[in-house]
Short mmCIF file of C-alpha atoms and ligand atoms in Angstrom, two decimals:
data_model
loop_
_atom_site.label_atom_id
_atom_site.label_comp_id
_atom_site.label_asym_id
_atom_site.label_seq_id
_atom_site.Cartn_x
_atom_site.Cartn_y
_atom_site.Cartn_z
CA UNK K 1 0.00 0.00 0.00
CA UNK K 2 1.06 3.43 -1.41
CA UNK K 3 0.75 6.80 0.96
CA UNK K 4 -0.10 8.91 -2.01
CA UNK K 5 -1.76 12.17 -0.33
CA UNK K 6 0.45 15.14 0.23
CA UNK K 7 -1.36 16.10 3.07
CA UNK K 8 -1.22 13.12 5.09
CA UNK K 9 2.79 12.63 4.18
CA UNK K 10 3.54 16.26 5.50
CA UNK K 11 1.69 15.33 8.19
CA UNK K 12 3.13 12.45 9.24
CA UNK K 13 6.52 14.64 8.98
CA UNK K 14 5.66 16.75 11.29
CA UNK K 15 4.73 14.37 13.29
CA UNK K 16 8.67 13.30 13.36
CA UNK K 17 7.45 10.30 10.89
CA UNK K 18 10.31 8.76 8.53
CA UNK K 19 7.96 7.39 5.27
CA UNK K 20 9.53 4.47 3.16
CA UNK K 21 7.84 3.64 0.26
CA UNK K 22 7.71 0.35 -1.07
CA UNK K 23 9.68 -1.53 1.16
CA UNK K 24 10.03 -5.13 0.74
CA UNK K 25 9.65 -6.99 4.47
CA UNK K 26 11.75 -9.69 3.00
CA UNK K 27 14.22 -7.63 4.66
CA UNK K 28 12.33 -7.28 8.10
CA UNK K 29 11.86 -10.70 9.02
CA UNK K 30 13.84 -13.22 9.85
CA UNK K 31 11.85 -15.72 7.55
CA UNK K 32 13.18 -13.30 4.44
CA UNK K 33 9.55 -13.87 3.79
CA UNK K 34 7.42 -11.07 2.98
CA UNK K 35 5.21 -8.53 0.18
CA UNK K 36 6.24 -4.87 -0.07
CA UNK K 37 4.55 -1.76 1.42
CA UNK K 38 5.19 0.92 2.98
CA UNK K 39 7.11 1.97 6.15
CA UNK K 40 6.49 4.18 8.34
CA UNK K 41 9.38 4.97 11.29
CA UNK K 42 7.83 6.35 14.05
CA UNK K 43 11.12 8.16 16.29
CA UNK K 44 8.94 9.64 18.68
CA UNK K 45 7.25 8.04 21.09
CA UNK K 46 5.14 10.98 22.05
CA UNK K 47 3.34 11.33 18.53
CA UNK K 48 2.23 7.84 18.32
CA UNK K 49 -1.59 8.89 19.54
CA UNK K 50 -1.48 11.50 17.11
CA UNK K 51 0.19 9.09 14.12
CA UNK K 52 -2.17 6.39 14.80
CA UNK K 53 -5.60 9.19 15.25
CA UNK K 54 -4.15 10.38 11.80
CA UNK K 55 -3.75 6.60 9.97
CA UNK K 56 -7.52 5.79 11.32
CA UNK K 57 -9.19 8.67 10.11
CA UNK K 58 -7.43 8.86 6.84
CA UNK K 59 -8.37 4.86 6.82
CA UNK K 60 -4.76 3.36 6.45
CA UNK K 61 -5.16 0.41 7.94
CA UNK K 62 -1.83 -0.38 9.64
CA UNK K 63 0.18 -3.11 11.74
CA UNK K 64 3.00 -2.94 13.84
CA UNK K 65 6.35 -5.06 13.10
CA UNK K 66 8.49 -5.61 15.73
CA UNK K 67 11.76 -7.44 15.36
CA UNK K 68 10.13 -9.67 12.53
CA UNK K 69 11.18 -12.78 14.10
CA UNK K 70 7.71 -14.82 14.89
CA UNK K 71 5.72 -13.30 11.61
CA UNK K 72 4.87 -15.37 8.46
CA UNK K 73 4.18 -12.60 6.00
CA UNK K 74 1.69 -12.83 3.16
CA UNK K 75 3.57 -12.00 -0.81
CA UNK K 76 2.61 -9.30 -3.42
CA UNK K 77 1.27 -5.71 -2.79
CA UNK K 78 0.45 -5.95 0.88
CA UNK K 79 -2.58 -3.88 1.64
CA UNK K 80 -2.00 -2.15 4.65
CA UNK K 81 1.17 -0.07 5.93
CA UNK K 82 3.95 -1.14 8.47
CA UNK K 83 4.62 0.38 11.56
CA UNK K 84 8.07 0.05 13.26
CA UNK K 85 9.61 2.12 16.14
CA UNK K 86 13.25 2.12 15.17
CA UNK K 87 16.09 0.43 17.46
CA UNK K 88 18.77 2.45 16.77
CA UNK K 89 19.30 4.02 20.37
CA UNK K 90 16.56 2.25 22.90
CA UNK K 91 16.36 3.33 26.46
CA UNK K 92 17.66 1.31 29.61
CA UNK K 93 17.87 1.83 32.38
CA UNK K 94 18.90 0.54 35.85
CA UNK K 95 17.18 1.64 39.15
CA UNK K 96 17.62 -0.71 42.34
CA UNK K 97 16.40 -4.27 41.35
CA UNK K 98 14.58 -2.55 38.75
CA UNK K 99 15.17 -1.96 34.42
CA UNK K 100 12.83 0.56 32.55
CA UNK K 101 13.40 -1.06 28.98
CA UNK K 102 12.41 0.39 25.49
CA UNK K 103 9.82 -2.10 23.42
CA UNK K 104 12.17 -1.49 20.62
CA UNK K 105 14.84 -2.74 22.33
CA UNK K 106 16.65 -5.84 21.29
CA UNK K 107 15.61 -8.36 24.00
CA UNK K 108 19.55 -10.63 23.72
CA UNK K 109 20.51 -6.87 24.18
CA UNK K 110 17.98 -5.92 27.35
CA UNK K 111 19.34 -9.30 29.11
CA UNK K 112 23.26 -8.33 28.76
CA UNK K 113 22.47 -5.05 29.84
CA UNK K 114 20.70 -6.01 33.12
CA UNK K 115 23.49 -8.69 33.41
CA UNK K 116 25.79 -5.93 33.55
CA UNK K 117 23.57 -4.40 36.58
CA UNK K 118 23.92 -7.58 38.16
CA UNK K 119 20.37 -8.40 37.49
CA UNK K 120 19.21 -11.61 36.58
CA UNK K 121 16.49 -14.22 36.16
CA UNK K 122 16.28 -13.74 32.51
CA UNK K 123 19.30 -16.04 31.09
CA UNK K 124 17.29 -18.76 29.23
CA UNK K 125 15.63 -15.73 27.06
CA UNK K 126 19.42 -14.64 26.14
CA UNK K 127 19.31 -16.19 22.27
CA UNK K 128 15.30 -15.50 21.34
CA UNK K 129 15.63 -13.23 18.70
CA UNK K 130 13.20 -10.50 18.54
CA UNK K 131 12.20 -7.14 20.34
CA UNK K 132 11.26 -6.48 23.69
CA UNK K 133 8.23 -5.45 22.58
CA UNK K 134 7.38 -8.55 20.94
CA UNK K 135 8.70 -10.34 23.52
CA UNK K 136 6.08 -9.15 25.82
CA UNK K 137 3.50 -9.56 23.69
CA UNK K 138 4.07 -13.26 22.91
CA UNK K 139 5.19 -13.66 26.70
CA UNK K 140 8.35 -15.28 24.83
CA UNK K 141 10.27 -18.24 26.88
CA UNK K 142 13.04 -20.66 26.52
CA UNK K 143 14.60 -22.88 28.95
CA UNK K 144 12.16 -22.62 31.43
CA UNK K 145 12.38 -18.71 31.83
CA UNK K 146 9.33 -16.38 30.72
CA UNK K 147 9.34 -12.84 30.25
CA UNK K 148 5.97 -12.39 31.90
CA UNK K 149 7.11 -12.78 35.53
CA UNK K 150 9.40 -10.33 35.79
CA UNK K 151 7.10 -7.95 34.25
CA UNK K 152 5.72 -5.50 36.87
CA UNK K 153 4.62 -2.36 34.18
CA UNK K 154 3.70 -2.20 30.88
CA UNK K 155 3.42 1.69 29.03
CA UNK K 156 1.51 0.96 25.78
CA UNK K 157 -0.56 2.59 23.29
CA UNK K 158 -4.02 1.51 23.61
CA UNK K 159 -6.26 1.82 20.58
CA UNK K 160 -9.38 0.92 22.36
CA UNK K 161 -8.74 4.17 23.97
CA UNK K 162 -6.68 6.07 21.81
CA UNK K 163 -4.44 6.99 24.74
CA UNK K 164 -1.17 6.22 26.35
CA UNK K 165 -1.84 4.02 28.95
CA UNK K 166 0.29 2.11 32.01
CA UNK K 167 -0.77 -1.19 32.63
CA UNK K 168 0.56 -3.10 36.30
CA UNK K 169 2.35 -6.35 35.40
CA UNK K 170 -0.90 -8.12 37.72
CA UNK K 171 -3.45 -7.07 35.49
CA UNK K 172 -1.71 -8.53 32.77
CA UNK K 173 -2.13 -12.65 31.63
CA UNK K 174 0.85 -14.00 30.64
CA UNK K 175 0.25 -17.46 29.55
CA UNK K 176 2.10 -20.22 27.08
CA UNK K 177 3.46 -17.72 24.07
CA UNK K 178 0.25 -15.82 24.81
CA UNK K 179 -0.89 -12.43 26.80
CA UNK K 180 -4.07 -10.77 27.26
CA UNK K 181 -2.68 -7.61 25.33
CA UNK K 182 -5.47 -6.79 22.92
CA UNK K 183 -3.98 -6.94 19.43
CA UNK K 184 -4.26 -3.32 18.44
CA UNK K 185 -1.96 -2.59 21.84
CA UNK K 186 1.22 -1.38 21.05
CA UNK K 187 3.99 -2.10 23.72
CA UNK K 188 6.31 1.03 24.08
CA UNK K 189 7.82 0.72 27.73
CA UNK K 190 8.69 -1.79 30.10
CA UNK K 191 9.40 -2.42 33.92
CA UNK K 192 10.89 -5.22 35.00
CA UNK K 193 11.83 -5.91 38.39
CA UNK K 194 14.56 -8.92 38.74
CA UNK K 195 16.58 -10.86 41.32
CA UNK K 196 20.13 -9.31 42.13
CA UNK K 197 22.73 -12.20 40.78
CA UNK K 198 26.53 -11.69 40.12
CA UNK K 199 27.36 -10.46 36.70
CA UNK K 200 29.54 -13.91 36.88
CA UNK K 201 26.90 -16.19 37.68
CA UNK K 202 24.14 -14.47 34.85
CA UNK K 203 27.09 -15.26 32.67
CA UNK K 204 28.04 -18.97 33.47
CA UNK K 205 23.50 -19.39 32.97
CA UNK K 206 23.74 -17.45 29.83
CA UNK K 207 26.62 -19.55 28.24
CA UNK K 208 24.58 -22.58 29.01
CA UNK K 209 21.49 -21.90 27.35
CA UNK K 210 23.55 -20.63 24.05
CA UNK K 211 24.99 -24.20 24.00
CA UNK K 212 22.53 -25.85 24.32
CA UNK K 213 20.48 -23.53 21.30
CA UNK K 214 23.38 -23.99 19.30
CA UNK K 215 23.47 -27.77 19.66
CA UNK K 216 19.53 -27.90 18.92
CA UNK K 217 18.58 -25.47 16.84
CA UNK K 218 19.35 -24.09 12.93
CA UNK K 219 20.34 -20.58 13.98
CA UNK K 220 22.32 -20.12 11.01
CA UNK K 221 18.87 -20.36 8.68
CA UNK K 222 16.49 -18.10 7.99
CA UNK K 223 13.23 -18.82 10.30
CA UNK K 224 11.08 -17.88 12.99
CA UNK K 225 11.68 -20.41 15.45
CA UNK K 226 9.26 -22.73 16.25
CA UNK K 227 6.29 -22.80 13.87
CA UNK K 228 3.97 -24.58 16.70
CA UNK K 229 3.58 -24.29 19.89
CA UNK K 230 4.08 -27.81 21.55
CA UNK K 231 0.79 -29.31 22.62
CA UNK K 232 -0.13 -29.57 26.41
CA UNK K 233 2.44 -32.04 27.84
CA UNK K 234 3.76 -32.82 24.54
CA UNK K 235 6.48 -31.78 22.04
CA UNK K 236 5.77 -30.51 18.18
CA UNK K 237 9.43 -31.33 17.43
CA UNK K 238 9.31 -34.76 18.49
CA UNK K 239 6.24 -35.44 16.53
CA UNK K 240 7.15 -34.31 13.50
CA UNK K 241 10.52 -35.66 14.20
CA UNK K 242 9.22 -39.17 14.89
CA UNK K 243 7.15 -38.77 11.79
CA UNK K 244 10.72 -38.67 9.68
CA UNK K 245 9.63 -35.40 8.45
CA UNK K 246 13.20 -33.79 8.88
CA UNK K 247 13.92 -32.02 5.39
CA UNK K 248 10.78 -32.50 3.88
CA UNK K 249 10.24 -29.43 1.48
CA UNK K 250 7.61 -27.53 -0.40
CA UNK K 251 9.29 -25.05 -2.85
CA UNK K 252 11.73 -23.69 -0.69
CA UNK K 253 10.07 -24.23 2.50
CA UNK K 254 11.70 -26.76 4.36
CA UNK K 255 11.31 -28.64 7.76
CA UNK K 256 14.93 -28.19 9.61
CA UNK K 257 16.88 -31.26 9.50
CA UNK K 258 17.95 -29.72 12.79
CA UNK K 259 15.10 -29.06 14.90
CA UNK K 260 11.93 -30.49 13.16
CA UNK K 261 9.71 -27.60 15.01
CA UNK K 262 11.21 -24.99 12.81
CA UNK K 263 10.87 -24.48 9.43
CA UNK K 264 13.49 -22.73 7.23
CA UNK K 265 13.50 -21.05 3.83
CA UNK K 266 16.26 -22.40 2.44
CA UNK K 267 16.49 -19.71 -0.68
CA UNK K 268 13.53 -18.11 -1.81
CA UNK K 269 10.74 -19.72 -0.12
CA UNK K 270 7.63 -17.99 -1.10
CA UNK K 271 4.73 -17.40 1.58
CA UNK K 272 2.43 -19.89 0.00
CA UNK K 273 5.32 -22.33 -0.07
CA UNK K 274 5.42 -22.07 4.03
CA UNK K 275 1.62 -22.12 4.36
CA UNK K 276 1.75 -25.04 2.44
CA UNK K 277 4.47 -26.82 4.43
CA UNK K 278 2.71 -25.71 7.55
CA UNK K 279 -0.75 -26.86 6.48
CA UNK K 280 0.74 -30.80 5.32
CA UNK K 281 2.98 -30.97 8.58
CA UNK K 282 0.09 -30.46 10.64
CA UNK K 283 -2.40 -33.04 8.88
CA UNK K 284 0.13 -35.38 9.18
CA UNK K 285 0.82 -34.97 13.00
CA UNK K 286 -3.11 -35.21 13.07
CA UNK K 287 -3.31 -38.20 11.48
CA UNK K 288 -0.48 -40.34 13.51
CA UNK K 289 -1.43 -38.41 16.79
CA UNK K 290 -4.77 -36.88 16.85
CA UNK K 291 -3.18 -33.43 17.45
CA UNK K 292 -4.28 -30.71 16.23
CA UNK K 293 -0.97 -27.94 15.92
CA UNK K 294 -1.91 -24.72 16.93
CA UNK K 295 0.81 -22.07 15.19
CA UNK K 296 3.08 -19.96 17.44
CA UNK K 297 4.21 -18.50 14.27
CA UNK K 298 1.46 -14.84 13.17
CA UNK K 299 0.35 -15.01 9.98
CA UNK K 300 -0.43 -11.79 8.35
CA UNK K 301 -2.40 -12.61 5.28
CA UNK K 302 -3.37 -10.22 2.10
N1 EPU R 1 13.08 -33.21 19.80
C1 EPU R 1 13.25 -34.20 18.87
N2 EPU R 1 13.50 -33.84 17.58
C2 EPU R 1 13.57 -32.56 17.18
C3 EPU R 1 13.39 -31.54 18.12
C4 EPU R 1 13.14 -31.90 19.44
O1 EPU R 1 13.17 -35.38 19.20
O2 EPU R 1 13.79 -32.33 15.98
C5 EPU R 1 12.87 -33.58 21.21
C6 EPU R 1 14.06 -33.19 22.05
O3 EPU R 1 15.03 -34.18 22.06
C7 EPU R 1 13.44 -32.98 23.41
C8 EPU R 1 12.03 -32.49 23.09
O4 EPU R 1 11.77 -32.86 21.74
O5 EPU R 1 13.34 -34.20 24.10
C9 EPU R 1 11.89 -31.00 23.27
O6 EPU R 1 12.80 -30.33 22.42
P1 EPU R 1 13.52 -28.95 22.79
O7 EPU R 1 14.22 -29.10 24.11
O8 EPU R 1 14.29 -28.50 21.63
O9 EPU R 1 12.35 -27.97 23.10
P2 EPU R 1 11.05 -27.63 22.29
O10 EPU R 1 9.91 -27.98 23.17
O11 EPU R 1 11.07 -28.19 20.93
C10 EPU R 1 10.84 -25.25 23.30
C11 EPU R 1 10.40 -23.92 22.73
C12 EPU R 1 11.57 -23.22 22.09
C13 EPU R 1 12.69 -23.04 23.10
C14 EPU R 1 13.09 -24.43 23.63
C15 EPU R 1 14.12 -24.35 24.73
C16 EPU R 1 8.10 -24.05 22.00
C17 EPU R 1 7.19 -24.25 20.84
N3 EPU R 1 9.38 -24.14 21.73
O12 EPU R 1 11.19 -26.03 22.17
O13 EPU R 1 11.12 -21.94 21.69
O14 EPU R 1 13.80 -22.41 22.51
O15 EPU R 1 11.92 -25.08 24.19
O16 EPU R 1 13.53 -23.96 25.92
O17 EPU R 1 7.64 -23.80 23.10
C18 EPU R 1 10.14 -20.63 19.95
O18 EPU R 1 9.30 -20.29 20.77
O19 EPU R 1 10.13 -20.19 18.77
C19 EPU R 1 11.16 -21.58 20.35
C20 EPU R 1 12.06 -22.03 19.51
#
């Protein structure tokens, strides 16, 4: 989707909006998986009520991309605009046991900085690739560490309300790789409060988790980790592992011979090759099982 009208691109300038046109989100995802639109950089936090009042009355329907690490991302002339705050210098900050943490921050990044503050409790989330942001959205977790718990305020942009709004960690649900964030919230700030550790000891828990990841997963390929979320006291990996679906491909798509819960594009996997991929594994693992995969991976269709 073009943003044609003169009037609404000086406004958005003034409204300290960068406009991209065109962009492919190939390039924002980690699936390198994706149509073009445009981009809009938002750099200031303050304007986002105004920016989003202006996109919904002009009717520019919008979504918010975040690191682009958990999105599957529908091909062709996307028809709706792309929303990004930009990472380039994201505010952190250390007070007492607790870290006030840009959205757009890095999350790898927000864990080595509180490690550095001697604040821990967040190791196993050191190699999840994404944003903070999305992080919290997703309530994101590895080695039996969730972002959710440390969580004690949330500063987001509510569109229910059009407002700015601060949101205590308690009246928040953070459940498996889900939240009760509505999906038109946009994260912008976090507070996290976390247990004082040794910089030492954070480090020693952090160099564990990356070797295990490394041993496990295909972090050298381009995917968005895993593409299901493992069924109540069962694994997705294991399924489609057992199932001796390892490297089975459609177009470009392929199931990791590394990790069978993630699926890679190995060169120029098109959307509809992943949907594709998705769609068999899971009638398969239905079949042999009787489970029925429910994706951790977003979709954002056409
Ligand atoms: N397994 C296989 N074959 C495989 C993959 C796994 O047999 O190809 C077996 C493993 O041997 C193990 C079990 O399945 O016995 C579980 O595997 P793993 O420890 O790799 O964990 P997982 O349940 O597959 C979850 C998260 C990961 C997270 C790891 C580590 C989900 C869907 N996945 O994977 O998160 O990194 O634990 O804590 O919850 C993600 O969310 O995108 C993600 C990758």
């Amino acid at each position: 989707m073009r943003i044609n009208d003169s009037a609404i691109v000086e406004r958005l300038k003034e409204l300290g909006v960068e406009l991209r046109p065109a962009v492919s989100l190939k390039e924002k995802t980690s699936l390198a998986i994706g149509g073009v639109t445009d981009e809009l950089l938002l750099h200031r936090y303050d304007t986002i009520p105004d920016v989003m009042r202006l996109l919904a009355d002009a009717k520019i329907p919008h979504r918010f991309l975040g690191g682009g690490t958990n999105v599957l991302i529908a091909d062709g002339e996307l028809p709706w605009v792309v929303l990004h705050l930009p990472a380039a210098h994201p505010g952190m900050r250390v007070e007492g046991n607790s870290a006030y943490v840009d959205a757009s921050a890095d999350l790898g990044g927000m864990v080595t900085f509180c490690a550095k503050h001697d604040l821990g409790g967040m190791e196993g989330l050191i190699g999840v690739p994404g944003s903070v942001g999305g992080a919290l959205r997703m309530n994101a977790g590895a080695y039996g560490t969730q972002i959710g718990p440390w969580v004690r305020e949330v500063e987001l942009y509510r569109a229910a309300s059009g407002e700015v709004e601060t949101v205590r960690g308690n009246d928040i649900r953070f459940d498996y790789r889900h939240t009760s964030f509505a999906d038109d919230d946009v994260m912008l700030r976090v507070k996290l409060e976390l247990p004082s550790k040794p910089y030492k000891e954070i480090l020693a828990g952090i160099k564990i988790c990356n070797e295990k990841r490394r041993a496990s997963q295909p972090l050298n390929q381009k995917s968005a980790g895993c593409i299901f979320k493992n069924p109540p006291g069962g694994s997705a990996g294991r399924m489609i592992d057992e199932l001796k679906l390892k490297g089975h491909r459609v177009g470009d798509a392929a199931v990791s011979d590394r990790h069978a819960n993630f699926f890679v594009n190995l060169a120029n996997a098109s959307c509809d090759d992943m949907r594709r991929l998705i769609d068999d594994v899971r009638e398969r693992v239905r079949a042999a099982y009787g489970v029925e995969l429910e994706n951790e991976v977003i979709f954002w269709r056409n």
